N, CA, C and O atoms as a DFTB+ gen file, in Angstrom:
676 C
 N C O
     1  1      70.655     -37.177    -108.286
     2  2      69.722     -36.602    -109.211
     3  2      68.527     -37.426    -109.440
     4  3      67.397     -36.936    -109.446
     5  1      68.773     -38.699    -109.633
     6  2      67.541     -39.476    -109.838
     7  2      66.529     -39.571    -108.752
     8  3      65.357     -39.835    -109.021
     9  1      66.908     -39.381    -107.626
    10  2      66.103     -39.463    -106.414
    11  2      65.505     -38.025    -106.029
    12  3      64.847     -37.899    -104.996
    13  1      65.734     -37.015    -106.830
    14  2      65.184     -35.703    -106.558
    15  2      63.779     -35.701    -106.242
    16  3      63.370     -35.210    -105.189
    17  1      62.980     -36.251    -107.143
    18  2      61.470     -36.065    -106.939
    19  2      61.110     -36.985    -105.841
    20  3      59.934     -36.867    -105.497
    21  1      61.810     -37.887    -105.181
    22  2      61.408     -38.572    -104.151
    23  2      61.528     -37.841    -102.884
    24  3      60.872     -38.220    -101.913
    25  1      62.349     -36.772    -102.804
    26  2      62.510     -36.000    -101.737
    27  2      61.475     -34.873    -101.727
    28  3      61.253     -34.258    -102.770
    29  1      60.813     -34.568    -100.556
    30  2      59.732     -33.534    -100.436
    31  2      60.311     -32.241    -101.033
    32  3      59.609     -31.583    -101.800
    33  1      61.611     -31.824    -100.707
    34  2      62.129     -30.566    -101.135
    35  2      63.191     -30.734    -102.177
    36  3      64.167     -29.985    -102.211
    37  1      62.999     -31.758    -103.069
    38  2      64.052     -32.033    -104.015
    39  2      64.245     -30.926    -105.027
    40  3      65.387     -30.539    -105.276
    41  1      63.157     -30.378    -105.646
    42  2      63.300     -29.334    -106.560
    43  2      63.878     -28.135    -105.925
    44  3      64.689     -27.502    -106.601
    45  1      63.589     -27.706    -104.702
    46  2      64.020     -26.664    -104.074
    47  2      65.553     -26.849    -103.893
    48  3      66.308     -25.892    -104.064
    49  1      65.995     -28.027    -103.561
    50  2      67.404     -28.316    -103.327
    51  2      68.247     -28.020    -104.478
    52  3      69.328     -27.442    -104.364
    53  1      67.745     -28.426    -105.620
    54  2      68.363     -28.292    -106.924
    55  2      68.356     -26.812    -107.490
    56  3      69.264     -26.381    -108.200
    57  1      67.294     -26.103    -107.124
    58  2      67.129     -24.756    -107.532
    59  2      68.118     -23.923    -106.921
    60  3      68.449     -22.886    -107.494
    61  1      68.628     -24.247    -105.833
    62  2      69.737     -23.527    -105.136
    63  2      71.152     -23.721    -105.603
    64  3      72.091     -23.122    -105.079
    65  1      71.299     -24.626    -106.665
    66  2      72.591     -24.871    -107.288
    67  2      72.657     -25.185    -108.580
    68  3      73.211     -26.219    -108.950
    69  1      72.098     -24.326    -109.413
    70  2      71.990     -24.631    -110.918
    71  2      73.356     -24.667    -111.520
    72  3      73.607     -25.444    -112.441
    73  1      74.202     -23.890    -111.052
    74  2      75.620     -23.787    -111.701
    75  2      76.316     -25.280    -111.466
    76  3      76.910     -25.854    -112.379
    77  1      76.182     -25.792    -110.243
    78  2      76.766     -27.274    -109.973
    79  2      76.080     -28.230    -110.842
    80  3      76.732     -29.093    -111.429
    81  1      74.714     -28.133    -110.975
    82  2      74.023     -29.155    -111.684
    83  2      74.503     -29.096    -113.319
    84  3      74.670     -30.106    -114.003
    85  1      74.660     -27.913    -113.726
    86  2      75.059     -27.742    -115.142
    87  2      76.535     -28.281    -115.248
    88  3      76.839     -28.945    -116.239
    89  1      77.364     -28.048    -114.370
    90  2      78.760     -28.411    -114.422
    91  2      78.758     -30.038    -114.297
    92  3      79.541     -30.709    -114.970
    93  1      77.990     -30.525    -113.551
    94  2      77.889     -32.017    -113.373
    95  2      77.367     -32.665    -114.655
    96  3      77.821     -33.708    -115.127
    97  1      76.385     -31.955    -115.162
    98  2      75.941     -32.496    -116.555
    99  2      76.961     -32.503    -117.560
   100  3      77.068     -33.467    -118.319
   101  1      77.766     -31.451    -117.634
   102  2      79.002     -31.412    -118.603
   103  2      80.033     -32.558    -118.373
   104  3      80.627     -33.134    -119.284
   105  1      80.176     -32.824    -117.019
   106  2      81.170     -33.832    -116.704
   107  2      80.670     -35.136    -117.169
   108  3      81.399     -35.845    -117.864
   109  1      79.456     -35.516    -116.832
   110  2      78.884     -36.747    -117.194
   111  2      78.756     -36.995    -118.691
   112  3      78.931     -38.100    -119.205
   113  1      78.445     -35.904    -119.337
   114  2      78.504     -35.930    -120.957
   115  2      79.894     -36.162    -121.381
   116  3      80.083     -36.962    -122.297
   117  1      80.918     -35.550    -120.816
   118  2      82.225     -35.829    -121.398
   119  2      82.563     -37.239    -120.944
   120  3      83.287     -37.819    -121.753
   121  1      82.253     -37.910    -119.924
   122  2      82.530     -39.227    -119.530
   123  2      81.840     -40.146    -120.489
   124  3      82.442     -41.141    -120.892
   125  1      80.597     -39.878    -120.891
   126  2      79.915     -40.739    -121.825
   127  2      80.556     -40.739    -123.238
   128  3      80.463     -41.730    -123.963
   129  1      81.191     -39.639    -123.609
   130  2      82.028     -39.615    -124.883
   131  2      83.178     -40.618    -124.950
   132  3      83.639     -40.970    -126.036
   133  1      83.668     -41.105    -123.713
   134  2      84.712     -42.032    -123.617
   135  2      84.143     -43.458    -123.684
   136  3      84.923     -44.409    -123.656
   137  1      82.909     -43.633    -123.765
   138  2      82.230     -44.922    -123.877
   139  2      82.638     -45.849    -122.842
   140  3      83.185     -46.917    -123.116
   141  1      82.358     -45.424    -121.518
   142  2      82.772     -46.251    -120.437
   143  2      81.931     -47.559    -120.200
   144  3      80.829     -47.702    -120.730
   145  1      82.460     -48.447    -119.433
   146  2      81.530     -49.595    -118.895
   147  2      80.494     -49.033    -118.162
   148  3      80.706     -47.990    -117.544
   149  1      79.343     -49.598    -118.136
   150  2      78.215     -48.841    -117.343
   151  2      77.654     -47.713    -118.185
   152  3      77.014     -46.813    -117.640
   153  1      77.859     -47.723    -119.437
   154  2      77.234     -46.455    -120.148
   155  2      75.997     -46.139    -119.869
   156  3      75.711     -44.976    -119.586
   157  1      74.932     -47.270    -119.910
   158  2      73.639     -47.060    -119.715
   159  2      73.254     -46.384    -118.335
   160  3      72.322     -45.580    -118.310
   161  1      73.899     -46.672    -117.285
   162  2      73.708     -46.197    -116.132
   163  2      74.068     -44.601    -116.092
   164  3      73.319     -43.752    -115.609
   165  1      75.278     -44.351    -116.653
   166  2      75.528     -42.978    -116.789
   167  2      74.733     -42.077    -117.664
   168  3      74.542     -40.880    -117.449
   169  1      74.237     -42.845    -118.787
   170  2      73.211     -42.154    -119.732
   171  2      72.041     -41.738    -118.876
   172  3      71.538     -40.626    -119.033
   173  1      71.572     -42.625    -117.941
   174  2      70.318     -42.425    -117.055
   175  2      70.720     -41.250    -116.180
   176  3      69.842     -40.425    -115.929
   177  1      71.981     -41.066    -115.668
   178  2      72.351     -39.983    -114.817
   179  2      72.325     -38.678    -115.696
   180  3      71.970     -37.610    -115.197
   181  1      72.673     -38.771    -116.895
   182  2      72.738     -37.505    -117.720
   183  2      71.317     -37.126    -118.044
   184  3      71.057     -35.925    -118.125
   185  1      70.359     -38.028    -118.240
   186  2      68.926     -37.767    -118.395
   187  2      68.423     -37.042    -117.153
   188  3      67.656     -36.084    -117.250
   189  1      68.875     -37.522    -115.948
   190  2      68.299     -36.883    -114.831
   191  2      68.909     -35.362    -114.582
   192  3      68.233     -34.460    -114.089
   193  1      70.188     -35.225    -114.966
   194  2      70.812     -33.911    -114.930
   195  2      70.185     -33.031    -115.896
   196  3      70.271     -31.821    -115.688
   197  1      69.529     -33.476    -116.981
   198  2      68.943     -32.782    -117.920
   199  2      67.513     -32.463    -117.687
   200  3      66.843     -31.849    -118.517
   201  1      67.003     -32.927    -116.430
   202  2      65.658     -32.753    -116.079
   203  2      64.700     -33.752    -116.659
   204  3      63.484     -33.569    -116.591
   205  1      65.250     -34.834    -117.244
   206  2      64.398     -35.931    -117.797
   207  2      64.331     -37.020    -116.694
   208  3      64.923     -38.091    -116.824
   209  1      63.637     -36.728    -115.676
   210  2      63.571     -37.625    -114.411
   211  2      62.896     -38.991    -114.852
   212  3      63.359     -40.102    -114.594
   213  1      61.816     -38.755    -115.504
   214  2      60.884     -39.918    -115.871
   215  2      61.765     -40.982    -116.740
   216  3      61.865     -42.180    -116.479
   217  1      62.358     -40.323    -117.783
   218  2      63.216     -41.318    -118.716
   219  2      64.451     -41.845    -118.028
   220  3      64.920     -42.938    -118.343
   221  1      64.997     -41.062    -117.066
   222  2      66.140     -41.527    -116.319
   223  2      65.849     -42.716    -115.476
   224  3      66.707     -43.563    -115.227
   225  1      64.666     -42.768    -115.053
   226  2      64.245     -43.898    -114.184
   227  2      63.702     -45.135    -114.979
   228  3      63.614     -46.252    -114.471
   229  1      63.352     -44.847    -116.245
   230  2      62.604     -46.016    -116.945
   231  2      63.513     -46.739    -118.017
   232  3      63.341     -47.931    -118.272
   233  1      64.501     -45.966    -118.644
   234  2      65.294     -46.612    -119.778
   235  2      66.127     -47.606    -119.269
   236  3      66.762     -47.406    -118.234
   237  1      66.200     -48.733    -119.928
   238  2      67.110     -49.837    -119.516
   239  2      68.179     -50.000    -120.589
   240  3      68.532     -49.031    -121.262
   241  1      68.692     -51.199    -120.755
   242  2      69.803     -51.463    -121.800
   243  2      69.274     -51.966    -123.224
   244  3      70.020     -52.134    -124.189
   245  1      68.036     -52.162    -123.231
   246  2      67.431     -52.579    -124.539
   247  2      67.890     -53.909    -125.089
   248  3      67.863     -54.118    -126.301
   249  1      68.335     -54.865    -124.171
   250  2      68.656     -56.064    -124.513
   251  2      67.410     -57.021    -124.229
   252  3      67.178     -57.995    -124.946
   253  1      66.725     -56.714    -123.266
   254  2      65.509     -57.495    -122.938
   255  2      64.719     -56.697    -121.986
   256  3      64.563     -57.089    -120.829
   257  1      64.174     -55.509    -122.454
   258  2      63.456     -54.569    -121.580
   259  2      61.951     -54.635    -121.820
   260  3      61.549     -55.016    -122.920
   261  1      61.140     -54.307    -120.911
   262  2      59.736     -54.264    -121.034
   263  2      59.363     -53.037    -120.314
   264  3      59.901     -52.659    -119.274
   265  1      58.257     -52.345    -121.030
   266  2      57.680     -51.101    -120.629
   267  2      56.183     -51.207    -120.454
   268  3      55.510     -51.941    -121.178
   269  1      55.644     -50.439    -119.448
   270  2      54.226     -50.454    -119.364
   271  2      53.797     -49.212    -120.036
   272  3      54.394     -48.143    -119.911
   273  1      52.638     -49.409    -120.822
   274  2      51.978     -48.228    -121.451
   275  2      50.469     -48.418    -121.434
   276  3      49.961     -49.538    -121.404
   277  1      49.758     -47.268    -121.456
   278  2      48.407     -47.245    -121.443
   279  2      47.860     -46.937    -122.820
   280  3      48.295     -45.945    -123.405
   281  1      46.889     -47.749    -123.419
   282  2      46.457     -47.496    -124.628
   283  2      45.491     -46.282    -124.505
   284  3      44.601     -46.404    -123.663
   285  1      45.537     -45.169    -125.200
   286  2      44.613     -44.118    -125.134
   287  2      43.172     -44.410    -125.632
   288  3      42.186     -43.778    -125.253
   289  1      43.152     -45.489    -126.570
   290  2      41.927     -45.876    -127.055
   291  2      40.987     -46.607    -126.214
   292  3      39.785     -46.341    -126.249
   293  1      41.471     -47.518    -125.458
   294  2      40.784     -48.481    -124.565
   295  2      41.334     -48.581    -123.225
   296  3      40.811     -49.356    -122.424
   297  1      42.364     -47.855    -122.892
   298  2      43.067     -47.863    -121.645
   299  2      43.570     -49.134    -121.203
   300  3      43.826     -49.303    -120.011
   301  1      43.742     -50.082    -122.089
   302  2      44.300     -51.401    -121.690
   303  2      45.825     -51.259    -121.351
   304  3      46.522     -50.434    -121.943
   305  1      46.342     -52.125    -120.337
   306  2      47.658     -52.031    -120.016
   307  2      48.378     -52.916    -121.045
   308  3      48.135     -54.115    -121.183
   309  1      49.281     -52.228    -121.751
   310  2      49.951     -52.812    -122.774
   311  2      51.398     -52.933    -122.464
   312  3      51.981     -51.963    -121.980
   313  1      52.028     -54.045    -122.704
   314  2      53.295     -54.384    -122.429
   315  2      54.159     -54.083    -123.688
   316  3      53.930     -54.704    -124.726
   317  1      55.169     -53.126    -123.624
   318  2      56.086     -52.886    -124.807
   319  2      57.446     -53.518    -124.554
   320  3      58.124     -53.239    -123.565
   321  1      57.802     -54.357    -125.469
   322  2      59.094     -55.159    -125.370
   323  2      60.052     -54.606    -126.396
   324  3      59.674     -54.403    -127.549
   325  1      61.233     -54.368    -126.016
   326  2      62.280     -53.790    -126.855
   327  2      63.539     -54.587    -126.518
   328  3      63.994     -54.552    -125.375
   329  1      64.076     -55.262    -127.428
   330  2      65.310     -56.052    -127.150
   331  2      65.622     -57.068    -128.036
   332  3      65.049     -57.172    -129.121
   333  1      66.581     -57.910    -127.616
   334  2      66.961     -59.064    -128.517
   335  2      65.854     -60.040    -128.870
   336  3      65.851     -60.659    -129.934
   337  1      64.896     -60.161    -127.923
   338  2      63.782     -61.042    -128.123
   339  2      62.637     -60.495    -128.962
   340  3      61.607     -61.154    -129.105
   341  1      62.798     -59.346    -129.496
   342  2      61.753     -58.700    -130.319
   343  2      61.385     -57.274    -129.861
   344  3      61.697     -56.858    -128.746
   345  1      60.714     -56.550    -130.760
   346  2      60.160     -55.228    -130.449
   347  2      58.773     -55.287    -130.762
   348  3      58.405     -55.257    -131.936
   349  1      57.946     -55.372    -129.783
   350  2      56.486     -55.572    -129.952
   351  2      55.665     -55.003    -128.847
   352  3      56.156     -54.640    -127.778
   353  1      54.370     -54.935    -129.148
   354  2      53.376     -54.488    -128.072
   355  2      52.506     -55.748    -127.849
   356  3      52.174     -56.463    -128.794
   357  1      52.152     -55.996    -126.576
   358  2      51.488     -57.268    -126.254
   359  2      50.680     -57.044    -125.022
   360  3      50.897     -56.090    -124.275
   361  1      49.683     -57.987    -124.801
   362  2      48.846     -58.038    -123.625
   363  2      49.696     -59.000    -122.721
   364  3      50.030     -60.066    -123.238
   365  1      50.056     -58.763    -121.520
   366  2      50.716     -59.759    -120.664
   367  2      49.630     -60.569    -119.934
   368  3      48.761     -60.069    -119.220
   369  1      49.779     -61.864    -120.193
   370  2      48.918     -62.882    -119.562
   371  2      49.732     -63.588    -118.543
   372  3      50.871     -63.950    -118.837
   373  1      49.202     -63.824    -117.297
   374  2      49.880     -64.372    -116.282
   375  2      50.366     -65.777    -116.590
   376  3      51.507     -66.102    -116.262
   377  1      49.549     -66.629    -117.209
   378  2      49.889     -67.990    -117.485
   379  2      50.527     -68.194    -118.949
   380  3      51.326     -69.104    -119.171
   381  1      50.111     -67.280    -119.923
   382  2      50.681     -67.525    -121.315
   383  2      51.731     -66.535    -121.696
   384  3      52.256     -66.675    -122.800
   385  1      52.085     -65.600    -120.962
   386  2      53.180     -64.651    -121.251
   387  2      52.564     -63.577    -122.116
   388  3      51.414     -63.195    -121.897
   389  1      53.333     -63.060    -123.136
   390  2      52.884     -61.985    -123.970
   391  2      52.136     -62.463    -125.041
   392  3      52.680     -63.169    -125.889
   393  1      50.936     -62.163    -125.113
   394  2      49.920     -62.561    -126.167
   395  2      49.593     -61.592    -127.105
   396  3      49.843     -60.414    -126.849
   397  1      49.002     -61.954    -128.295
   398  2      48.464     -60.877    -129.254
   399  2      49.568     -59.859    -129.611
   400  3      49.326     -58.653    -129.667
   401  1      50.811     -60.394    -129.855
   402  2      51.881     -59.412    -130.206
   403  2      51.637     -58.751    -131.538
   404  3      51.121     -59.294    -132.515
   405  1      52.129     -57.347    -131.445
   406  2      52.023     -56.476    -132.654
   407  2      53.457     -55.737    -132.770
   408  3      53.939     -55.127    -131.816
   409  1      54.035     -55.836    -133.911
   410  2      55.272     -55.312    -134.083
   411  2      55.341     -53.739    -133.903
   412  3      54.488     -53.029    -134.435
   413  1      56.261     -53.264    -133.226
   414  2      56.416     -51.756    -133.033
   415  2      56.801     -51.021    -134.280
   416  3      57.536     -51.570    -135.100
   417  1      56.363     -49.864    -134.459
   418  2      56.824     -48.956    -135.460
   419  2      57.759     -47.872    -135.084
   420  3      57.341     -46.760    -134.758
   421  1      59.139     -48.204    -135.127
   422  2      60.048     -47.289    -134.643
   423  2      59.904     -45.930    -135.429
   424  3      59.496     -45.857    -136.588
   425  1      60.277     -44.902    -134.677
   426  2      60.241     -43.538    -135.267
   427  2      61.438     -43.447    -136.213
   428  3      62.528     -43.922    -135.897
   429  1      61.220     -42.825    -137.386
   430  2      62.473     -42.545    -138.117
   431  2      63.349     -41.470    -137.351
   432  3      62.821     -40.524    -136.765
   433  1      64.666     -41.662    -137.388
   434  2      65.549     -40.782    -136.516
   435  2      65.336     -39.292    -136.887
   436  3      65.356     -38.418    -136.021
   437  1      65.131     -39.026    -138.212
   438  2      64.887     -37.550    -138.527
   439  2      63.653     -37.064    -138.227
   440  3      63.410     -35.895    -138.527
   441  1      62.679     -37.848    -137.600
   442  2      61.285     -37.381    -137.229
   443  2      61.226     -37.264    -135.696
   444  3      60.283     -36.682    -135.160
   445  1      62.239     -37.820    -134.981
   446  2      62.195     -37.681    -133.487
   447  2      62.107     -36.319    -132.957
   448  3      62.772     -35.398    -133.432
   449  1      61.234     -36.168    -131.907
   450  2      61.127     -34.874    -131.232
   451  2      61.873     -35.046    -129.948
   452  3      62.089     -36.179    -129.518
   453  1      62.290     -33.940    -129.293
   454  2      62.862     -33.924    -127.989
   455  2      61.904     -34.428    -126.938
   456  3      60.730     -34.091    -127.086
   457  1      62.208     -35.165    -125.922
   458  2      63.689     -35.532    -125.698
   459  2      64.244     -36.650    -126.427
   460  3      65.458     -36.852    -126.383
   461  1      63.397     -37.466    -127.159
   462  2      63.908     -38.553    -127.920
   463  2      65.057     -38.174    -128.952
   464  3      66.081     -38.841    -129.094
   465  1      64.750     -37.015    -129.650
   466  2      65.945     -36.759    -130.676
   467  2      67.257     -36.433    -129.939
   468  3      68.321     -36.845    -130.401
   469  1      67.218     -35.777    -128.919
   470  2      68.514     -35.570    -128.166
   471  2      69.024     -36.950    -127.517
   472  3      70.228     -37.205    -127.527
   473  1      68.258     -37.678    -127.054
   474  2      68.654     -38.984    -126.399
   475  2      69.231     -39.866    -127.556
   476  3      70.287     -40.469    -127.365
   477  1      68.598     -39.956    -128.700
   478  2      69.071     -40.770    -129.922
   479  2      70.472     -40.293    -130.362
   480  3      71.393     -41.075    -130.594
   481  1      70.567     -38.878    -130.465
   482  2      71.684     -38.313    -131.002
   483  2      72.918     -38.561    -129.937
   484  3      74.038     -38.833    -130.367
   485  1      72.690     -38.467    -128.717
   486  2      73.709     -38.786    -127.722
   487  2      74.151     -40.156    -127.813
   488  3      75.356     -40.408    -127.838
   489  1      73.280     -41.059    -127.865
   490  2      73.672     -42.444    -127.913
   491  2      74.383     -42.919    -129.268
   492  3      75.277     -43.764    -129.308
   493  1      73.859     -42.260    -130.345
   494  2      74.554     -42.469    -131.593
   495  2      75.816     -41.845    -131.593
   496  3      76.755     -42.482    -132.072
   497  1      76.023     -40.652    -131.119
   498  2      77.373     -40.068    -130.990
   499  2      78.348     -40.961    -130.368
   500  3      79.444     -41.175    -130.886
   501  1      77.959     -41.501    -129.237
   502  2      78.787     -42.458    -128.496
   503  2      78.976     -43.789    -129.011
   504  3      79.614     -44.610    -128.352
   505  1      78.452     -44.090    -130.188
   506  2      78.545     -45.364    -130.714
   507  2      77.617     -46.467    -129.991
   508  3      77.881     -47.650    -130.205
   509  1      76.681     -46.174    -129.252
   510  2      75.762     -46.920    -128.569
   511  2      74.494     -47.290    -129.438
   512  3      73.358     -46.910    -129.154
   513  1      74.809     -48.060    -130.510
   514  2      73.731     -48.293    -131.482
   515  2      72.542     -49.073    -131.055
   516  3      71.433     -48.765    -131.491
   517  1      72.703     -50.088    -130.211
   518  2      71.527     -50.712    -129.591
   519  2      70.632     -49.785    -128.746
   520  3      69.409     -49.914    -128.796
   521  1      71.181     -48.914    -128.021
   522  2      70.505     -48.039    -127.218
   523  2      69.781     -46.884    -128.221
   524  3      68.639     -46.480    -128.001
   525  1      70.475     -46.484    -129.174
   526  2      69.893     -45.473    -130.164
   527  2      68.724     -46.203    -130.847
   528  3      67.697     -45.565    -131.082
   529  1      68.809     -47.378    -131.147
   530  2      67.681     -48.088    -131.899
   531  2      66.565     -48.329    -130.927
   532  3      65.398     -48.183    -131.293
   533  1      66.857     -48.677    -129.759
   534  2      65.758     -48.925    -128.685
   535  2      65.035     -47.495    -128.461
   536  3      63.807     -47.469    -128.375
   537  1      65.712     -46.431    -128.376
   538  2      65.108     -45.106    -128.329
   539  2      64.219     -44.863    -129.452
   540  3      63.090     -44.407    -129.269
   541  1      64.714     -45.173    -130.716
   542  2      63.723     -45.022    -131.836
   543  2      62.349     -45.863    -131.681
   544  3      61.262     -45.475    -132.107
   545  1      62.558     -46.960    -131.064
   546  2      61.262     -47.773    -130.805
   547  2      60.441     -47.174    -129.715
   548  3      59.237     -47.001    -129.904
   549  1      61.042     -46.825    -128.512
   550  2      60.296     -46.225    -127.455
   551  2      59.672     -45.017    -127.922
   552  3      58.560     -44.785    -127.448
   553  1      60.154     -44.181    -128.765
   554  2      59.573     -42.927    -129.243
   555  2      58.720     -43.144    -130.636
   556  3      58.351     -42.219    -131.358
   557  1      58.521     -44.293    -130.832
   558  2      57.721     -44.727    -132.124
   559  2      56.366     -44.904    -131.755
   560  3      55.860     -44.261    -130.835
   561  1      55.712     -45.801    -132.474
   562  2      54.193     -46.088    -132.340
   563  2      53.972     -47.595    -132.149
   564  3      54.793     -48.412    -132.565
   565  1      52.899     -47.929    -131.543
   566  2      52.522     -49.324    -131.272
   567  2      50.940     -49.434    -131.664
   568  3      50.167     -48.478    -131.713
   569  1      50.646     -50.691    -131.910
   570  2      49.195     -50.827    -132.237
   571  2      48.707     -51.708    -130.967
   572  3      49.281     -52.766    -130.709
   573  1      47.679     -51.257    -130.222
   574  2      47.089     -51.856    -129.226
   575  2      46.590     -53.290    -129.519
   576  3      45.687     -53.418    -130.345
   577  1      47.094     -54.345    -128.925
   578  2      46.510     -55.714    -129.204
   579  2      45.032     -55.898    -128.828
   580  3      44.337     -56.797    -129.301
   581  1      44.577     -54.936    -127.896
   582  2      43.201     -55.120    -127.535
   583  2      42.174     -54.395    -128.469
   584  3      41.087     -54.924    -128.701
   585  1      42.503     -53.244    -128.977
   586  2      41.508     -52.489    -129.785
   587  2      42.046     -52.024    -131.071
   588  3      41.352     -51.338    -131.823
   589  1      43.323     -52.386    -131.376
   590  2      43.877     -51.981    -132.626
   591  2      44.238     -50.479    -132.822
   592  3      44.802     -50.091    -133.846
   593  1      43.903     -49.680    -131.839
   594  2      44.488     -48.265    -131.868
   595  2      45.884     -48.262    -132.009
   596  3      46.603     -49.154    -131.557
   597  1      46.359     -47.095    -132.741
   598  2      47.720     -46.936    -132.835
   599  2      48.165     -45.708    -131.970
   600  3      47.560     -44.645    -132.108
   601  1      49.076     -45.804    -131.192
   602  2      49.377     -44.792    -130.299
   603  2      50.902     -44.520    -130.145
   604  3      51.758     -45.339    -130.481
   605  1      51.149     -43.378    -129.643
   606  2      52.581     -43.000    -129.417
   607  2      53.108     -43.799    -128.092
   608  3      52.463     -43.771    -127.043
   609  1      54.157     -44.411    -128.211
   610  2      54.598     -45.335    -127.122
   611  2      55.057     -44.417    -126.118
   612  3      54.592     -44.619    -124.996
   613  1      55.861     -43.451    -126.246
   614  2      56.383     -42.566    -125.069
   615  2      55.344     -41.878    -124.419
   616  3      55.469     -41.692    -123.208
   617  1      54.249     -41.427    -125.051
   618  2      53.143     -40.819    -124.519
   619  2      52.466     -41.773    -123.641
   620  3      52.273     -41.475    -122.462
   621  1      52.085     -42.915    -124.128
   622  2      51.412     -44.044    -123.400
   623  2      52.228     -44.526    -122.143
   624  3      51.644     -44.840    -121.105
   625  1      53.505     -44.572    -122.260
   626  2      54.427     -44.996    -121.161
   627  2      54.408     -43.847    -120.105
   628  3      54.201     -44.093    -118.916
   629  1      54.623     -42.626    -120.558
   630  2      54.580     -41.549    -119.639
   631  2      53.359     -41.488    -118.843
   632  3      53.437     -41.310    -117.628
   633  1      52.127     -41.635    -119.491
   634  2      50.887     -41.608    -118.814
   635  2      50.768     -42.714    -117.748
   636  3      50.208     -42.511    -116.672
   637  1      51.333     -43.922    -118.102
   638  2      51.146     -44.928    -117.072
   639  2      52.256     -44.815    -116.025
   640  3      52.175     -45.537    -115.031
   641  1      53.250     -44.000    -116.156
   642  2      54.353     -44.074    -115.111
   643  2      54.746     -42.770    -114.691
   644  3      55.773     -42.740    -114.012
   645  1      54.187     -41.694    -114.928
   646  2      54.607     -40.463    -114.628
   647  2      54.656     -40.327    -113.016
   648  3      53.692     -40.702    -112.349
   649  1      55.768     -39.799    -112.437
   650  2      55.865     -39.605    -111.106
   651  2      54.799     -38.604    -110.646
   652  3      54.527     -37.621    -111.336
   653  1      54.157     -38.879    -109.394
   654  2      53.050     -37.928    -108.910
   655  2      53.420     -36.522    -108.837
   656  3      52.554     -35.663    -109.005
   657  1      54.689     -36.198    -108.589
   658  2      55.069     -34.788    -108.472
   659  2      55.123     -34.127    -109.904
   660  3      55.210     -32.903    -109.998
   661  1      55.072     -34.932    -111.010
   662  2      54.993     -34.239    -112.304
   663  2      53.750     -34.328    -112.915
   664  3      53.663     -33.872    -114.055
   665  1      52.650     -34.878    -112.334
   666  2      51.375     -34.982    -112.938
   667  2      50.811     -33.715    -113.236
   668  3      50.003     -33.621    -114.161
   669  1      51.165     -32.660    -112.513
   670  2      50.429     -31.386    -112.726
   671  2      51.170     -30.507    -113.751
   672  3      50.708     -29.393    -113.997
   673  1      52.229     -30.911    -114.333
   674  2      52.946     -30.169    -115.378
   675  2      52.490     -30.409    -116.740
   676  3      53.032     -29.832    -117.683
């Protein structure tokens, strides 16, 4: 599923078997409820089965993850860090590392919109609190270290990383 958009006829292949995709989604969701080892990998598979190809390819385990985002105010390349070492926006400098750090503003769980709401609820249901908190940060807001504009992280990340096949949607 995760490689569907890499194949020239990927969407057509899936269109021919919607019942199988739906059944596979149900099975993966059932498996996640058992809290298996490798939960995050299966969570990514569930995202792909739900049509969230972009998020299935970019979400990690939130212990030490970094995401690229584009500031809509000045188009600066902003690094978003989510994990044990902090939750911040920064400018990545080759020699100095992450500079001009700004704390992220996680979205309140009750204000999340889909797909973040669904992702957060699924992770929370399965006792994956670190993943659920990471999702709140990724679907929250950040201050650009370059121009101080505050922007939606998920939108900035999507803009910087949307697969070419989805850019027209």
